CSV table of C-alpha atoms in Angstrom, one decimal:
chain,number,residue,atom,x,y,z
N,20,ASP,CA,-142.0,-176.0,-178.6
N,21,ALA,CA,-139.8,-172.4,-177.6
N,22,GLY,CA,-141.7,-171.8,-174.6
N,23,VAL,CA,-142.6,-168.4,-173.7
N,24,ILE,CA,-140.0,-166.1,-175.5
N,25,GLN,CA,-139.1,-162.5,-173.3
N,26,SER,CA,-137.3,-159.9,-175.0
N,27,PRO,CA,-134.8,-158.5,-173.9
N,28,ARG,CA,-132.8,-160.3,-171.3
N,29,HIS,CA,-131.1,-157.8,-169.5
N,30,GLU,CA,-132.1,-154.4,-169.4
N,31,VAL,CA,-130.3,-150.8,-168.6
N,32,THR,CA,-131.9,-147.2,-168.4
N,33,GLU,CA,-131.7,-144.2,-166.3
N,34,MET,CA,-133.5,-142.8,-164.3
N,35,GLY,CA,-136.7,-141.6,-166.6
N,36,GLN,CA,-136.4,-143.2,-169.4
N,37,GLU,CA,-139.2,-145.3,-171.1
N,38,VAL,CA,-138.7,-149.7,-171.2
N,39,THR,CA,-141.0,-151.9,-172.5
N,40,LEU,CA,-140.5,-155.8,-171.6
N,41,ARG,CA,-141.9,-158.0,-174.4
N,42,CYS,CA,-142.9,-161.6,-173.8
N,43,LYS,CA,-144.6,-164.1,-176.7
N,44,PRO,CA,-146.3,-166.6,-174.9
N,45,ILE,CA,-146.5,-171.0,-175.7
N,46,SER,CA,-148.9,-171.4,-178.7
N,47,GLY,CA,-152.3,-172.5,-178.0
N,48,HIS,CA,-151.9,-171.3,-173.9
N,49,ASN,CA,-154.9,-168.5,-173.3
N,50,SER,CA,-154.0,-167.3,-170.1
N,51,LEU,CA,-150.5,-164.9,-169.7
N,52,PHE,CA,-148.8,-163.5,-166.5
N,53,TRP,CA,-146.5,-161.2,-165.4
N,54,TYR,CA,-144.6,-161.0,-162.2
N,55,ARG,CA,-141.7,-159.4,-161.1
N,56,GLN,CA,-139.2,-160.9,-158.4
N,57,THR,CA,-136.5,-159.0,-156.1
N,58,MET,CA,-135.5,-159.9,-153.2
N,59,MET,CA,-137.4,-157.8,-150.8
N,60,ARG,CA,-140.5,-159.2,-151.9
N,61,GLY,CA,-140.0,-161.8,-153.9
N,62,LEU,CA,-142.2,-162.8,-157.2
N,63,GLU,CA,-145.7,-160.2,-157.1
N,64,LEU,CA,-147.8,-161.1,-159.6
N,65,LEU,CA,-148.3,-157.7,-161.7
N,66,ILE,CA,-151.4,-158.5,-163.6
N,67,TYR,CA,-153.1,-161.2,-165.8
N,68,PHE,CA,-154.6,-161.9,-169.1
N,69,ASN,CA,-157.6,-164.8,-170.3
N,70,ASN,CA,-158.0,-164.6,-173.6
N,71,ASN,CA,-156.4,-161.2,-174.3
N,72,VAL,CA,-158.6,-159.8,-171.8
N,73,PRO,CA,-156.9,-157.9,-168.6
N,74,ILE,CA,-159.4,-159.9,-165.6
N,75,ASP,CA,-156.3,-158.4,-162.8
N,76,ASP,CA,-154.1,-155.9,-162.4
N,77,SER,CA,-154.1,-154.8,-159.0
N,78,GLY,CA,-150.3,-155.9,-158.3
N,79,MET,CA,-149.6,-153.3,-160.7
N,80,PRO,CA,-147.1,-150.5,-158.7
N,81,GLU,CA,-149.2,-147.9,-160.1
N,82,ASP,CA,-149.9,-145.4,-163.3
N,83,ARG,CA,-146.3,-145.6,-163.7
N,84,PHE,CA,-146.4,-149.4,-165.1
N,85,SER,CA,-148.9,-150.4,-168.4
N,86,ALA,CA,-149.1,-153.7,-169.9
N,87,LYS,CA,-151.3,-154.7,-173.4
N,88,MET,CA,-151.8,-158.0,-174.9
N,89,PRO,CA,-152.9,-157.0,-178.9
N,90,ASN,CA,-153.2,-161.0,-179.5
N,91,ALA,CA,-152.4,-164.1,-178.1
N,92,SER,CA,-149.5,-164.4,-179.4
N,93,PHE,CA,-147.7,-161.1,-178.2
N,94,SER,CA,-147.9,-159.2,-174.9
N,95,THR,CA,-146.0,-155.5,-173.5
N,96,LEU,CA,-144.8,-154.6,-170.1
N,97,LYS,CA,-144.0,-150.7,-170.0
N,98,ILE,CA,-143.1,-148.9,-166.8
N,99,GLN,CA,-143.2,-145.1,-168.0
N,100,PRO,CA,-140.7,-142.8,-166.3
N,101,SER,CA,-138.7,-145.8,-164.9
N,102,GLU,CA,-137.2,-145.1,-161.7
N,103,PRO,CA,-134.2,-146.8,-159.7
N,104,ARG,CA,-136.7,-148.8,-157.4
N,105,ASP,CA,-138.0,-150.9,-160.7
N,106,SER,CA,-135.0,-152.3,-161.0
N,107,ALA,CA,-136.2,-156.2,-160.5
N,108,VAL,CA,-136.7,-159.1,-163.0
N,109,TYR,CA,-139.7,-159.5,-164.8
N,110,PHE,CA,-140.8,-162.8,-165.8
N,111,CYS,CA,-144.4,-163.4,-168.0
N,112,ALA,CA,-145.1,-166.7,-168.2
N,113,SER,CA,-148.5,-168.8,-170.0
N,114,SER,CA,-150.3,-171.4,-169.2
N,115,GLN,CA,-153.5,-173.4,-170.7
N,116,ASN,CA,-156.7,-172.5,-168.4
N,117,ASP,CA,-159.5,-174.9,-168.7
N,118,GLN,CA,-160.9,-177.1,-166.3
N,119,GLY,CA,-158.2,-178.6,-165.4
N,120,ALA,CA,-155.8,-176.4,-163.8
N,121,ARG,CA,-152.2,-176.5,-165.4
N,122,GLY,CA,-148.8,-175.1,-164.0
N,123,TYR,CA,-146.7,-172.3,-165.4
N,124,THR,CA,-144.3,-171.3,-168.3
N,125,PHE,CA,-141.7,-168.9,-167.5
N,126,GLY,CA,-139.8,-167.0,-169.7
N,127,SER,CA,-136.4,-166.6,-169.0
N,128,GLY,CA,-136.7,-163.2,-167.5
N,129,THR,CA,-135.7,-160.2,-167.8
N,130,ARG,CA,-132.9,-158.4,-165.5
N,131,LEU,CA,-134.0,-154.4,-165.2
N,132,THR,CA,-131.5,-151.7,-163.1
N,133,VAL,CA,-132.8,-148.2,-163.7
N,134,VAL,CA,-129.6,-146.0,-162.4
S,8,GLN,CA,-152.0,-162.6,-149.4
S,9,GLN,CA,-149.2,-165.1,-149.1
S,10,PRO,CA,-148.6,-168.0,-148.3
S,11,VAL,CA,-146.2,-169.3,-145.4
S,12,GLN,CA,-143.1,-171.8,-146.2
S,13,SER,CA,-141.1,-173.0,-144.1
S,14,PRO,CA,-138.3,-174.3,-143.7
S,15,GLN,CA,-136.5,-171.1,-144.5
S,16,ALA,CA,-133.5,-172.9,-146.4
S,17,VAL,CA,-131.8,-176.4,-145.3
S,18,ILE,CA,-128.5,-177.9,-146.0
S,19,LEU,CA,-128.9,-181.8,-147.1
S,20,ARG,CA,-125.9,-184.0,-148.0
S,21,GLU,CA,-126.2,-186.7,-151.3
S,22,GLY,CA,-129.3,-189.1,-150.7
S,23,GLU,CA,-131.0,-187.1,-147.1
S,24,ASP,CA,-134.5,-186.7,-147.4
S,25,ALA,CA,-136.2,-182.6,-146.5
S,26,VAL,CA,-139.6,-181.7,-146.2
S,27,ILE,CA,-141.0,-177.9,-147.5
S,28,ASN,CA,-143.5,-177.0,-145.4
S,29,CYS,CA,-146.2,-174.3,-147.2
S,30,SER,CA,-149.8,-172.6,-145.1
S,31,SER,CA,-151.8,-170.6,-146.3
S,32,SER,CA,-154.2,-168.6,-144.5
S,33,LYS,CA,-157.2,-168.9,-147.3
S,34,ALA,CA,-159.3,-171.8,-148.6
S,35,LEU,CA,-157.0,-173.5,-151.1
S,36,TYR,CA,-158.9,-174.4,-154.9
S,37,SER,CA,-155.1,-175.7,-155.8
S,38,VAL,CA,-150.8,-175.6,-154.5
S,39,HIS,CA,-148.5,-176.1,-158.0
S,40,TRP,CA,-145.1,-175.9,-156.7
S,41,TYR,CA,-141.5,-175.2,-158.4
S,42,ARG,CA,-138.2,-174.9,-158.6
S,43,GLN,CA,-135.9,-172.2,-159.6
S,44,LYS,CA,-132.3,-172.7,-159.9
S,45,HIS,CA,-130.0,-169.5,-159.3
S,46,GLY,CA,-130.4,-167.4,-162.5
S,47,GLU,CA,-132.3,-169.0,-164.1
S,48,ALA,CA,-136.6,-169.0,-164.2
S,49,PRO,CA,-138.8,-171.0,-162.3
S,50,VAL,CA,-139.6,-173.8,-163.6
S,51,PHE,CA,-142.5,-176.3,-162.4
S,52,LEU,CA,-143.1,-179.5,-161.2
S,53,MET,CA,-146.2,-180.3,-160.0
S,54,ILE,CA,-149.9,-179.0,-159.4
S,55,LEU,CA,-152.0,-181.1,-156.8
S,56,LEU,CA,-155.7,-180.0,-156.5
S,57,LYS,CA,-158.1,-180.1,-153.2
S,58,GLY,CA,-159.1,-183.7,-152.7
S,59,GLY,CA,-155.9,-184.5,-150.3
S,60,GLU,CA,-154.2,-186.3,-153.5
S,61,GLN,CA,-150.2,-187.2,-153.4
S,62,LYS,CA,-148.3,-186.5,-156.7
S,63,GLY,CA,-144.9,-187.3,-157.7
S,64,HIS,CA,-142.2,-186.5,-159.9
S,65,GLU,CA,-138.6,-187.9,-159.5
S,66,LYS,CA,-138.2,-189.0,-156.1
S,67,ILE,CA,-139.9,-185.5,-154.7
S,68,SER,CA,-143.4,-186.1,-154.3
S,69,ALA,CA,-146.1,-183.7,-152.1
S,70,SER,CA,-149.7,-183.9,-150.5
S,71,PHE,CA,-152.4,-181.1,-150.1
S,72,ASN,CA,-153.8,-181.1,-147.1
S,73,GLU,CA,-157.4,-179.0,-148.0
S,74,LYS,CA,-158.7,-178.8,-144.8
S,75,LYS,CA,-155.7,-177.5,-143.2
S,76,GLN,CA,-154.9,-175.6,-145.9
S,77,GLN,CA,-151.0,-177.3,-146.5
S,78,SER,CA,-148.9,-178.8,-148.7
S,79,SER,CA,-145.8,-180.5,-148.2
S,80,LEU,CA,-143.4,-181.5,-150.6
S,81,TYR,CA,-140.4,-184.2,-150.5
S,82,LEU,CA,-137.3,-184.2,-151.2
S,83,THR,CA,-136.5,-187.9,-151.4
S,84,ALA,CA,-132.5,-189.8,-151.3
S,85,SER,CA,-132.3,-185.9,-153.0
S,86,GLN,CA,-129.5,-185.3,-155.5
S,87,LEU,CA,-126.9,-182.8,-156.6
S,88,SER,CA,-129.7,-182.1,-159.0
S,89,TYR,CA,-132.2,-180.7,-156.2
S,90,SER,CA,-130.0,-177.5,-155.0
S,91,GLY,CA,-132.5,-174.8,-155.7
S,92,THR,CA,-135.3,-172.2,-154.6
S,93,TYR,CA,-138.1,-173.8,-154.2
S,94,PHE,CA,-141.5,-172.2,-154.4
S,95,CYS,CA,-145.2,-173.2,-153.5
S,96,GLY,CA,-148.0,-170.7,-156.0
S,97,THR,CA,-151.6,-171.1,-154.3
S,98,GLU,CA,-155.1,-171.5,-156.5
S,99,SER,CA,-157.6,-169.6,-154.4
S,100,GLY,CA,-161.1,-170.2,-156.3
S,101,ARG,CA,-161.6,-171.8,-160.0
S,102,ALA,CA,-163.2,-167.9,-160.7
S,103,ALA,CA,-159.5,-166.1,-160.0
S,104,GLY,CA,-158.3,-167.9,-163.3
S,105,ASN,CA,-155.7,-169.9,-162.4
S,106,LYS,CA,-154.1,-166.5,-160.5
S,107,LEU,CA,-151.5,-168.2,-158.3
S,108,THR,CA,-149.3,-166.2,-155.1
S,109,PHE,CA,-145.9,-167.3,-154.2
S,110,GLY,CA,-143.9,-168.1,-151.1
S,111,GLY,CA,-140.8,-166.0,-150.2
S,112,GLY,CA,-139.4,-169.3,-150.9
S,113,THR,CA,-137.1,-172.0,-149.6
S,114,ARG,CA,-133.5,-172.1,-150.4
S,115,VAL,CA,-132.1,-176.1,-150.6
S,116,LEU,CA,-128.5,-176.6,-150.4
S,117,VAL,CA,-127.3,-180.6,-151.0
S,118,LYS,CA,-124.0,-181.2,-151.2
S,119,PRO,CA,-121.4,-184.2,-151.9
């Protein structure tokens, strides 16, 4: 299995531009999570999906952030317009959410720099 | 609310032992432990469900005290490869749908 695949690995953009981060979860995993990691705030959950349905987006900072999961094998996180404070590493993770709790598999992350 | 990890950092010599603690103010359904090396993604180590069980991964083991809402990770006879930042992730209930809240992390450096 190729694991959780994220793209791009690095993104440098100017303030005000739209940024789209992509994620392909592990086949068969029905839960998908978007986390943001910074030195100041650590690993923060932004949003998660179960069976392609958004369950909790309370961690999404503001309306500039949006996420979609149109099918079981693809999700996007969009920031429009981007701001310097959005600079962080964004991780996508997937898990099999069934009767027993399962661990997450994280993607390699997207390092976003907004200048 | 974020679980609290202690210590924030620890330096070990190869072969020494260490304990990392994770405390939550909420009742817990499960606790996960992950290790992240610099510039890489967190990697799943183990999960503990309520019931006070103890698990192991190589010479790394963990316990979960459901009543105290605490978990501890034990690094035994540490190896150089154990260096990294360790995170606990807590799940407050199955209704939360496997959603984890992560602690601030504990940096571990194992020296030769």
